[in-house]
């Protein structure tokens, strides 16, 4: 989200920590290093960093105090629902206003994980899951089998960071910037949902980590594969189209693409994205520091 590479490591307590990926000394990739005594050690000259990015040891001058400029930045991290969440603001002490869809913490559900990586910008990937008009084309063999091509009245709402779309007895809900869930809006005994997160790897690649959740046939583990494979099949149908989109990120002004009524939820997303891009905090300066 902020155009920086991060390194994650577990300390002695098993907690996950996140630092800027490149060592402040000579820029070596800290993810090539190792963890010693719960500290992350750079692979090049062995400098060691603790959870908050403080450099605690410089082996070439063990008896001198560690200078201030040897420290690096850390990011707040949280581990929930089997996923590691990093808040991309190095000035924040902890993740603010973090919320998960309640289904993920509800023990009634069994979660079957799946993942995919697309050569597409994060914004294009998110827009593909907010798109109702593509269902009858891209997903005609799976979830779009019974979808109509005409979208006469699209019901959706957009409030703060949340966009909810009601379509054909299902609801699709997106919590900006990184979570989405698809579930039936009618209550039935057997419940199934599809949950997806979006992680930008760089300008060209996005990682999709998801769970297919169900509250039935919970104790037959090999069924997990069937559910997650189905979700992957649906994603697979999208992949080549979304990877083909140009420009790679969505353009920076609405008028640079043509919008119709069915694109309402995507326009709501674009507003959130444009707001994020023009935010004041978290500016990255040329020397690689985040101010
Ligand atoms: S580059 Fe990391 S210790 Fe020198
Ligand atoms: Fe799709």
mmCIF file with all atom_site columns, N, CA, C and O in Angstrom, residues 243-286:
data_model
loop_
_atom_site.group_PDB
_atom_site.id
_atom_site.type_symbol
_atom_site.label_atom_id
_atom_site.label_alt_id
_atom_site.label_comp_id
_atom_site.label_asym_id
_atom_site.label_entity_id
_atom_site.label_seq_id
_atom_site.pdbx_PDB_ins_code
_atom_site.Cartn_x
_atom_site.Cartn_y
_atom_site.Cartn_z
_atom_site.occupancy
_atom_site.B_iso_or_equiv
_atom_site.pdbx_formal_charge
_atom_site.auth_seq_id
_atom_site.auth_comp_id
_atom_site.auth_asym_id
_atom_site.auth_atom_id
_atom_site.pdbx_PDB_model_num
ATOM 1   N N  . UNK A 1 243 ? -5.633  -9.426 -15.446 1.00 0.00 ? 243 UNK A N  1
ATOM 2   C CA . UNK A 1 243 ? -4.215  -9.218 -15.756 1.00 0.00 ? 243 UNK A CA 1
ATOM 3   C C  . UNK A 1 243 ? -4.015  -8.457 -17.064 1.00 0.00 ? 243 UNK A C  1
ATOM 4   O O  . UNK A 1 243 ? -2.945  -7.918 -17.325 1.00 0.00 ? 243 UNK A O  1
ATOM 5   N N  . UNK A 1 244 ? -5.044  -8.427 -17.889 1.00 0.00 ? 244 UNK A N  1
ATOM 6   C CA . UNK A 1 244 ? -4.903  -7.754 -19.193 1.00 0.00 ? 244 UNK A CA 1
ATOM 7   C C  . UNK A 1 244 ? -5.174  -6.255 -19.111 1.00 0.00 ? 244 UNK A C  1
ATOM 8   O O  . UNK A 1 244 ? -4.956  -5.533 -20.076 1.00 0.00 ? 244 UNK A O  1
ATOM 9   N N  . UNK A 1 245 ? -5.670  -5.781 -17.985 1.00 0.00 ? 245 UNK A N  1
ATOM 10  C CA . UNK A 1 245 ? -6.150  -4.391 -17.921 1.00 0.00 ? 245 UNK A CA 1
ATOM 11  C C  . UNK A 1 245 ? -5.023  -3.361 -17.964 1.00 0.00 ? 245 UNK A C  1
ATOM 12  O O  . UNK A 1 245 ? -3.989  -3.528 -17.315 1.00 0.00 ? 245 UNK A O  1
ATOM 13  N N  . UNK A 1 246 ? -5.278  -2.316 -18.742 1.00 0.00 ? 246 UNK A N  1
ATOM 14  C CA . UNK A 1 246 ? -4.351  -1.190 -18.845 1.00 0.00 ? 246 UNK A CA 1
ATOM 15  C C  . UNK A 1 246 ? -5.115  0.111  -18.706 1.00 0.00 ? 246 UNK A C  1
ATOM 16  O O  . UNK A 1 246 ? -6.227  0.195  -19.208 1.00 0.00 ? 246 UNK A O  1
ATOM 17  N N  . UNK A 1 247 ? -4.566  1.130  -18.097 1.00 0.00 ? 247 UNK A N  1
ATOM 18  C CA . UNK A 1 247 ? -3.270  1.118  -17.405 1.00 0.00 ? 247 UNK A CA 1
ATOM 19  C C  . UNK A 1 247 ? -3.305  0.153  -16.221 1.00 0.00 ? 247 UNK A C  1
ATOM 20  O O  . UNK A 1 247 ? -4.371  -0.260 -15.784 1.00 0.00 ? 247 UNK A O  1
ATOM 21  N N  . UNK A 1 248 ? -2.138  -0.203 -15.717 1.00 0.00 ? 248 UNK A N  1
ATOM 22  C CA . UNK A 1 248 ? -2.058  -1.232 -14.669 1.00 0.00 ? 248 UNK A CA 1
ATOM 23  C C  . UNK A 1 248 ? -2.846  -0.826 -13.414 1.00 0.00 ? 248 UNK A C  1
ATOM 24  O O  . UNK A 1 248 ? -3.786  -1.506 -13.054 1.00 0.00 ? 248 UNK A O  1
ATOM 25  N N  . UNK A 1 249 ? -2.515  0.267  -12.750 1.00 0.00 ? 249 UNK A N  1
ATOM 26  C CA . UNK A 1 249 ? -3.428  0.712  -11.678 1.00 0.00 ? 249 UNK A CA 1
ATOM 27  C C  . UNK A 1 249 ? -4.616  1.419  -12.320 1.00 0.00 ? 249 UNK A C  1
ATOM 28  O O  . UNK A 1 249 ? -4.507  1.829  -13.480 1.00 0.00 ? 249 UNK A O  1
ATOM 29  N N  . UNK A 1 250 ? -5.696  1.579  -11.608 1.00 0.00 ? 250 UNK A N  1
ATOM 30  C CA . UNK A 1 250 ? -6.798  2.366  -12.161 1.00 0.00 ? 250 UNK A CA 1
ATOM 31  C C  . UNK A 1 250 ? -6.292  3.790  -12.413 1.00 0.00 ? 250 UNK A C  1
ATOM 32  O O  . UNK A 1 250 ? -5.434  4.278  -11.686 1.00 0.00 ? 250 UNK A O  1
ATOM 33  N N  . UNK A 1 251 ? -6.798  4.442  -13.459 1.00 0.00 ? 251 UNK A N  1
ATOM 34  C CA . UNK A 1 251 ? -6.319  5.796  -13.743 1.00 0.00 ? 251 UNK A CA 1
ATOM 35  C C  . UNK A 1 251 ? -6.646  6.752  -12.598 1.00 0.00 ? 251 UNK A C  1
ATOM 36  O O  . UNK A 1 251 ? -7.580  6.511  -11.825 1.00 0.00 ? 251 UNK A O  1
ATOM 37  N N  . UNK A 1 252 ? -5.876  7.857  -12.528 1.00 0.00 ? 252 UNK A N  1
ATOM 38  C CA . UNK A 1 252 ? -6.027  8.690  -11.329 1.00 0.00 ? 252 UNK A CA 1
ATOM 39  C C  . UNK A 1 252 ? -7.172  9.692  -11.377 1.00 0.00 ? 252 UNK A C  1
ATOM 40  O O  . UNK A 1 252 ? -7.346  10.474 -10.446 1.00 0.00 ? 252 UNK A O  1
ATOM 41  N N  . UNK A 1 253 ? -7.952  9.678  -12.444 1.00 0.00 ? 253 UNK A N  1
ATOM 42  C CA . UNK A 1 253 ? -9.155  10.521 -12.460 1.00 0.00 ? 253 UNK A CA 1
ATOM 43  C C  . UNK A 1 253 ? -10.308 9.705  -13.038 1.00 0.00 ? 253 UNK A C  1
ATOM 44  O O  . UNK A 1 253 ? -10.112 8.889  -13.943 1.00 0.00 ? 253 UNK A O  1
ATOM 45  N N  . UNK A 1 254 ? -11.496 9.919  -12.490 1.00 0.00 ? 254 UNK A N  1
ATOM 46  C CA . UNK A 1 254 ? -12.667 9.145  -12.928 1.00 0.00 ? 254 UNK A CA 1
ATOM 47  C C  . UNK A 1 254 ? -12.905 9.262  -14.428 1.00 0.00 ? 254 UNK A C  1
ATOM 48  O O  . UNK A 1 254 ? -13.221 8.293  -15.099 1.00 0.00 ? 254 UNK A O  1
ATOM 49  N N  . UNK A 1 255 ? -12.729 10.476 -14.961 1.00 0.00 ? 255 UNK A N  1
ATOM 50  C CA . UNK A 1 255 ? -13.086 10.693 -16.358 1.00 0.00 ? 255 UNK A CA 1
ATOM 51  C C  . UNK A 1 255 ? -12.177 9.956  -17.335 1.00 0.00 ? 255 UNK A C  1
ATOM 52  O O  . UNK A 1 255 ? -12.423 9.948  -18.531 1.00 0.00 ? 255 UNK A O  1
ATOM 53  N N  . UNK A 1 256 ? -11.117 9.331  -16.855 1.00 0.00 ? 256 UNK A N  1
ATOM 54  C CA . UNK A 1 256 ? -10.194 8.661  -17.775 1.00 0.00 ? 256 UNK A CA 1
ATOM 55  C C  . UNK A 1 256 ? -10.656 7.259  -18.174 1.00 0.00 ? 256 UNK A C  1
ATOM 56  O O  . UNK A 1 256 ? -10.009 6.589  -18.976 1.00 0.00 ? 256 UNK A O  1
ATOM 57  N N  . UNK A 1 257 ? -11.767 6.790  -17.607 1.00 0.00 ? 257 UNK A N  1
ATOM 58  C CA . UNK A 1 257 ? -12.379 5.554  -18.110 1.00 0.00 ? 257 UNK A CA 1
ATOM 59  C C  . UNK A 1 257 ? -13.882 5.804  -18.225 1.00 0.00 ? 257 UNK A C  1
ATOM 60  O O  . UNK A 1 257 ? -14.411 6.762  -17.664 1.00 0.00 ? 257 UNK A O  1
ATOM 61  N N  . UNK A 1 258 ? -14.560 4.933  -18.969 1.00 0.00 ? 258 UNK A N  1
ATOM 62  C CA . UNK A 1 258 ? -15.995 5.135  -19.211 1.00 0.00 ? 258 UNK A CA 1
ATOM 63  C C  . UNK A 1 258 ? -16.796 4.360  -18.167 1.00 0.00 ? 258 UNK A C  1
ATOM 64  O O  . UNK A 1 258 ? -16.561 3.175  -17.960 1.00 0.00 ? 258 UNK A O  1
ATOM 65  N N  . UNK A 1 259 ? -17.711 5.026  -17.484 1.00 0.00 ? 259 UNK A N  1
ATOM 66  C CA . UNK A 1 259 ? -18.474 4.352  -16.434 1.00 0.00 ? 259 UNK A CA 1
ATOM 67  C C  . UNK A 1 259 ? -19.953 4.310  -16.785 1.00 0.00 ? 259 UNK A C  1
ATOM 68  O O  . UNK A 1 259 ? -20.493 5.249  -17.359 1.00 0.00 ? 259 UNK A O  1
ATOM 69  N N  . UNK A 1 260 ? -20.589 3.208  -16.400 1.00 0.00 ? 260 UNK A N  1
ATOM 70  C CA . UNK A 1 260 ? -22.041 3.099  -16.569 1.00 0.00 ? 260 UNK A CA 1
ATOM 71  C C  . UNK A 1 260 ? -22.655 2.774  -15.206 1.00 0.00 ? 260 UNK A C  1
ATOM 72  O O  . UNK A 1 260 ? -21.932 2.614  -14.216 1.00 0.00 ? 260 UNK A O  1
ATOM 73  N N  . UNK A 1 261 ? -23.987 2.641  -15.172 1.00 0.00 ? 261 UNK A N  1
ATOM 74  C CA . UNK A 1 261 ? -24.669 2.477  -13.878 1.00 0.00 ? 261 UNK A CA 1
ATOM 75  C C  . UNK A 1 261 ? -24.162 1.281  -13.078 1.00 0.00 ? 261 UNK A C  1
ATOM 76  O O  . UNK A 1 261 ? -24.039 1.345  -11.859 1.00 0.00 ? 261 UNK A O  1
ATOM 77  N N  . UNK A 1 262 ? -23.860 0.191  -13.772 1.00 0.00 ? 262 UNK A N  1
ATOM 78  C CA . UNK A 1 262 ? -23.424 -1.020 -13.067 1.00 0.00 ? 262 UNK A CA 1
ATOM 79  C C  . UNK A 1 262 ? -22.074 -0.845 -12.385 1.00 0.00 ? 262 UNK A C  1
ATOM 80  O O  . UNK A 1 262 ? -21.653 -1.694 -11.590 1.00 0.00 ? 262 UNK A O  1
ATOM 81  N N  . UNK A 1 263 ? -21.378 0.229  -12.691 1.00 0.00 ? 263 UNK A N  1
ATOM 82  C CA . UNK A 1 263 ? -20.055 0.452  -12.106 1.00 0.00 ? 263 UNK A CA 1
ATOM 83  C C  . UNK A 1 263 ? -20.088 1.249  -10.802 1.00 0.00 ? 263 UNK A C  1
ATOM 84  O O  . UNK A 1 263 ? -19.033 1.642  -10.286 1.00 0.00 ? 263 UNK A O  1
ATOM 85  N N  . UNK A 1 264 ? -21.284 1.485  -10.285 1.00 0.00 ? 264 UNK A N  1
ATOM 86  C CA . UNK A 1 264 ? -21.420 2.292  -9.062  1.00 0.00 ? 264 UNK A CA 1
ATOM 87  C C  . UNK A 1 264 ? -20.487 1.880  -7.929  1.00 0.00 ? 264 UNK A C  1
ATOM 88  O O  . UNK A 1 264 ? -19.766 2.723  -7.370  1.00 0.00 ? 264 UNK A O  1
ATOM 89  N N  . UNK A 1 265 ? -20.465 0.584  -7.548  1.00 0.00 ? 265 UNK A N  1
ATOM 90  C CA . UNK A 1 265 ? -19.606 0.188  -6.430  1.00 0.00 ? 265 UNK A CA 1
ATOM 91  C C  . UNK A 1 265 ? -18.119 0.447  -6.710  1.00 0.00 ? 265 UNK A C  1
ATOM 92  O O  . UNK A 1 265 ? -17.357 0.785  -5.804  1.00 0.00 ? 265 UNK A O  1
ATOM 93  N N  . UNK A 1 266 ? -17.715 0.309  -7.968  1.00 0.00 ? 266 UNK A N  1
ATOM 94  C CA . UNK A 1 266 ? -16.308 0.566  -8.302  1.00 0.00 ? 266 UNK A CA 1
ATOM 95  C C  . UNK A 1 266 ? -15.993 2.058  -8.179  1.00 0.00 ? 266 UNK A C  1
ATOM 96  O O  . UNK A 1 266 ? -14.887 2.433  -7.775  1.00 0.00 ? 266 UNK A O  1
ATOM 97  N N  . UNK A 1 267 ? -16.963 2.877  -8.512  1.00 0.00 ? 267 UNK A N  1
ATOM 98  C CA . UNK A 1 267 ? -16.736 4.319  -8.376  1.00 0.00 ? 267 UNK A CA 1
ATOM 99  C C  . UNK A 1 267 ? -16.600 4.677  -6.889  1.00 0.00 ? 267 UNK A C  1
ATOM 100 O O  . UNK A 1 267 ? -15.762 5.493  -6.507  1.00 0.00 ? 267 UNK A O  1
ATOM 101 N N  . UNK A 1 268 ? -17.396 3.998  -6.063  1.00 0.00 ? 268 UNK A N  1
ATOM 102 C CA . UNK A 1 268 ? -17.264 4.203  -4.612  1.00 0.00 ? 268 UNK A CA 1
ATOM 103 C C  . UNK A 1 268 ? -15.851 3.813  -4.164  1.00 0.00 ? 268 UNK A C  1
ATOM 104 O O  . UNK A 1 268 ? -15.206 4.510  -3.373  1.00 0.00 ? 268 UNK A O  1
ATOM 105 N N  . UNK A 1 269 ? -15.352 2.694  -4.690  1.00 0.00 ? 269 UNK A N  1
ATOM 106 C CA . UNK A 1 269 ? -13.982 2.273  -4.351  1.00 0.00 ? 269 UNK A CA 1
ATOM 107 C C  . UNK A 1 269 ? -12.966 3.310  -4.828  1.00 0.00 ? 269 UNK A C  1
ATOM 108 O O  . UNK A 1 269 ? -12.012 3.643  -4.129  1.00 0.00 ? 269 UNK A O  1
ATOM 109 N N  . UNK A 1 270 ? -13.169 3.814  -6.037  1.00 0.00 ? 270 UNK A N  1
ATOM 110 C CA . UNK A 1 270 ? -12.218 4.809  -6.564  1.00 0.00 ? 270 UNK A CA 1
ATOM 111 C C  . UNK A 1 270 ? -12.159 6.035  -5.669  1.00 0.00 ? 270 UNK A C  1
ATOM 112 O O  . UNK A 1 270 ? -11.097 6.617  -5.460  1.00 0.00 ? 270 UNK A O  1
ATOM 113 N N  . UNK A 1 271 ? -13.304 6.419  -5.111  1.00 0.00 ? 271 UNK A N  1
ATOM 114 C CA . UNK A 1 271 ? -13.279 7.573  -4.206  1.00 0.00 ? 271 UNK A CA 1
ATOM 115 C C  . UNK A 1 271 ? -12.408 7.283  -2.989  1.00 0.00 ? 271 UNK A C  1
ATOM 116 O O  . UNK A 1 271 ? -11.607 8.113  -2.562  1.00 0.00 ? 271 UNK A O  1
ATOM 117 N N  . UNK A 1 272 ? -12.556 6.072  -2.444  1.00 0.00 ? 272 UNK A N  1
ATOM 118 C CA . UNK A 1 272 ? -11.742 5.697  -1.283  1.00 0.00 ? 272 UNK A CA 1
ATOM 119 C C  . UNK A 1 272 ? -10.257 5.675  -1.650  1.00 0.00 ? 272 UNK A C  1
ATOM 120 O O  . UNK A 1 272 ? -9.397  6.125  -0.889  1.00 0.00 ? 272 UNK A O  1
ATOM 121 N N  . UNK A 1 273 ? -9.965  5.140  -2.811  1.00 0.00 ? 273 UNK A N  1
ATOM 122 C CA . UNK A 1 273 ? -8.571  5.025  -3.267  1.00 0.00 ? 273 UNK A CA 1
ATOM 123 C C  . UNK A 1 273 ? -7.966  6.407  -3.519  1.00 0.00 ? 273 UNK A C  1
ATOM 124 O O  . UNK A 1 273 ? -6.844  6.696  -3.098  1.00 0.00 ? 273 UNK A O  1
ATOM 125 N N  . UNK A 1 274 ? -8.698  7.272  -4.174  1.00 0.00 ? 274 UNK A N  1
ATOM 126 C CA . UNK A 1 274 ? -8.196  8.624  -4.438  1.00 0.00 ? 274 UNK A CA 1
ATOM 127 C C  . UNK A 1 274 ? -7.957  9.367  -3.116  1.00 0.00 ? 274 UNK A C  1
ATOM 128 O O  . UNK A 1 274 ? -6.981  10.101 -2.979  1.00 0.00 ? 274 UNK A O  1
ATOM 129 N N  . UNK A 1 275 ? -8.855  9.158  -2.153  1.00 0.00 ? 275 UNK A N  1
ATOM 130 C CA . UNK A 1 275 ? -8.647  9.776  -0.835  1.00 0.00 ? 275 UNK A CA 1
ATOM 131 C C  . UNK A 1 275 ? -7.346  9.300  -0.208  1.00 0.00 ? 275 UNK A C  1
ATOM 132 O O  . UNK A 1 275 ? -6.582  10.072 0.355   1.00 0.00 ? 275 UNK A O  1
ATOM 133 N N  . UNK A 1 276 ? -7.128  7.994  -0.311  1.00 0.00 ? 276 UNK A N  1
ATOM 134 C CA . UNK A 1 276 ? -5.910  7.409  0.262   1.00 0.00 ? 276 UNK A CA 1
ATOM 135 C C  . UNK A 1 276 ? -4.669  8.020  -0.397  1.00 0.00 ? 276 UNK A C  1
ATOM 136 O O  . UNK A 1 276 ? -3.707  8.391  0.267   1.00 0.00 ? 276 UNK A O  1
ATOM 137 N N  . UNK A 1 277 ? -4.701  8.139  -1.725  1.00 0.00 ? 277 UNK A N  1
ATOM 138 C CA . UNK A 1 277 ? -3.535  8.658  -2.444  1.00 0.00 ? 277 UNK A CA 1
ATOM 139 C C  . UNK A 1 277 ? -3.231  10.109 -2.083  1.00 0.00 ? 277 UNK A C  1
ATOM 140 O O  . UNK A 1 277 ? -2.080  10.531 -2.130  1.00 0.00 ? 277 UNK A O  1
ATOM 141 N N  . UNK A 1 278 ? -4.275  10.853 -1.723  1.00 0.00 ? 278 UNK A N  1
ATOM 142 C CA . UNK A 1 278 ? -4.025  12.268 -1.454  1.00 0.00 ? 278 UNK A CA 1
ATOM 143 C C  . UNK A 1 278 ? -3.886  12.567 0.037   1.00 0.00 ? 278 UNK A C  1
ATOM 144 O O  . UNK A 1 278 ? -3.805  13.710 0.448   1.00 0.00 ? 278 UNK A O  1
ATOM 145 N N  . UNK A 1 279 ? -3.831  11.512 0.857   1.00 0.00 ? 279 UNK A N  1
ATOM 146 C CA . UNK A 1 279 ? -3.673  11.711 2.303   1.00 0.00 ? 279 UNK A CA 1
ATOM 147 C C  . UNK A 1 279 ? -2.338  12.342 2.633   1.00 0.00 ? 279 UNK A C  1
ATOM 148 O O  . UNK A 1 279 ? -1.354  12.118 1.950   1.00 0.00 ? 279 UNK A O  1
ATOM 149 N N  . UNK A 1 280 ? -2.328  13.045 3.732   1.00 0.00 ? 280 UNK A N  1
ATOM 150 C CA . UNK A 1 280 ? -1.113  13.758 4.110   1.00 0.00 ? 280 UNK A CA 1
ATOM 151 C C  . UNK A 1 280 ? -0.046  12.874 4.755   1.00 0.00 ? 280 UNK A C  1
ATOM 152 O O  . UNK A 1 280 ? 1.120   13.029 4.523   1.00 0.00 ? 280 UNK A O  1
ATOM 153 N N  . UNK A 1 281 ? -0.493  11.899 5.570   1.00 0.00 ? 281 UNK A N  1
ATOM 154 C CA . UNK A 1 281 ? 0.520   11.190 6.372   1.00 0.00 ? 281 UNK A CA 1
ATOM 155 C C  . UNK A 1 281 ? 1.250   10.097 5.583   1.00 0.00 ? 281 UNK A C  1
ATOM 156 O O  . UNK A 1 281 ? 0.830   9.722  4.498   1.00 0.00 ? 281 UNK A O  1
ATOM 157 N N  . UNK A 1 282 ? 2.327   9.645  6.168   1.00 0.00 ? 282 UNK A N  1
ATOM 158 C CA . UNK A 1 282 ? 3.032   8.505  5.607   1.00 0.00 ? 282 UNK A CA 1
ATOM 159 C C  . UNK A 1 282 ? 3.767   8.798  4.312   1.00 0.00 ? 282 UNK A C  1
ATOM 160 O O  . UNK A 1 282 ? 3.932   7.931  3.483   1.00 0.00 ? 282 UNK A O  1
ATOM 161 N N  . UNK A 1 283 ? 4.229   10.022 4.128   1.00 0.00 ? 283 UNK A N  1
ATOM 162 C CA . UNK A 1 283 ? 4.962   10.358 2.898   1.00 0.00 ? 283 UNK A CA 1
ATOM 163 C C  . UNK A 1 283 ? 6.330   9.664  2.907   1.00 0.00 ? 283 UNK A C  1
ATOM 164 O O  . UNK A 1 283 ? 7.031   9.636  3.902   1.00 0.00 ? 283 UNK A O  1
ATOM 165 N N  . UNK A 1 284 ? 6.667   9.123  1.771   1.00 0.00 ? 284 UNK A N  1
ATOM 166 C CA . UNK A 1 284 ? 7.955   8.465  1.650   1.00 0.00 ? 284 UNK A CA 1
ATOM 167 C C  . UNK A 1 284 ? 8.911   9.432  0.961   1.00 0.00 ? 284 UNK A C  1
ATOM 168 O O  . UNK A 1 284 ? 8.620   9.942  -0.109  1.00 0.00 ? 284 UNK A O  1
ATOM 169 N N  . UNK A 1 285 ? 10.038  9.714  1.598   1.00 0.00 ? 285 UNK A N  1
ATOM 170 C CA . UNK A 1 285 ? 10.959  10.676 0.989   1.00 0.00 ? 285 UNK A CA 1
ATOM 171 C C  . UNK A 1 285 ? 11.997  9.945  0.142   1.00 0.00 ? 285 UNK A C  1
ATOM 172 O O  . UNK A 1 285 ? 12.120  8.726  0.184   1.00 0.00 ? 285 UNK A O  1
ATOM 173 N N  . UNK A 1 286 ? 12.768  10.706 -0.610  1.00 0.00 ? 286 UNK A N  1
ATOM 174 C CA . UNK A 1 286 ? 13.695  10.109 -1.580  1.00 0.00 ? 286 UNK A CA 1
ATOM 175 C C  . UNK A 1 286 ? 14.768  9.237  -0.928  1.00 0.00 ? 286 UNK A C  1
ATOM 176 O O  . UNK A 1 286 ? 15.267  8.296  -1.529  1.00 0.00 ? 286 UNK A O  1
#
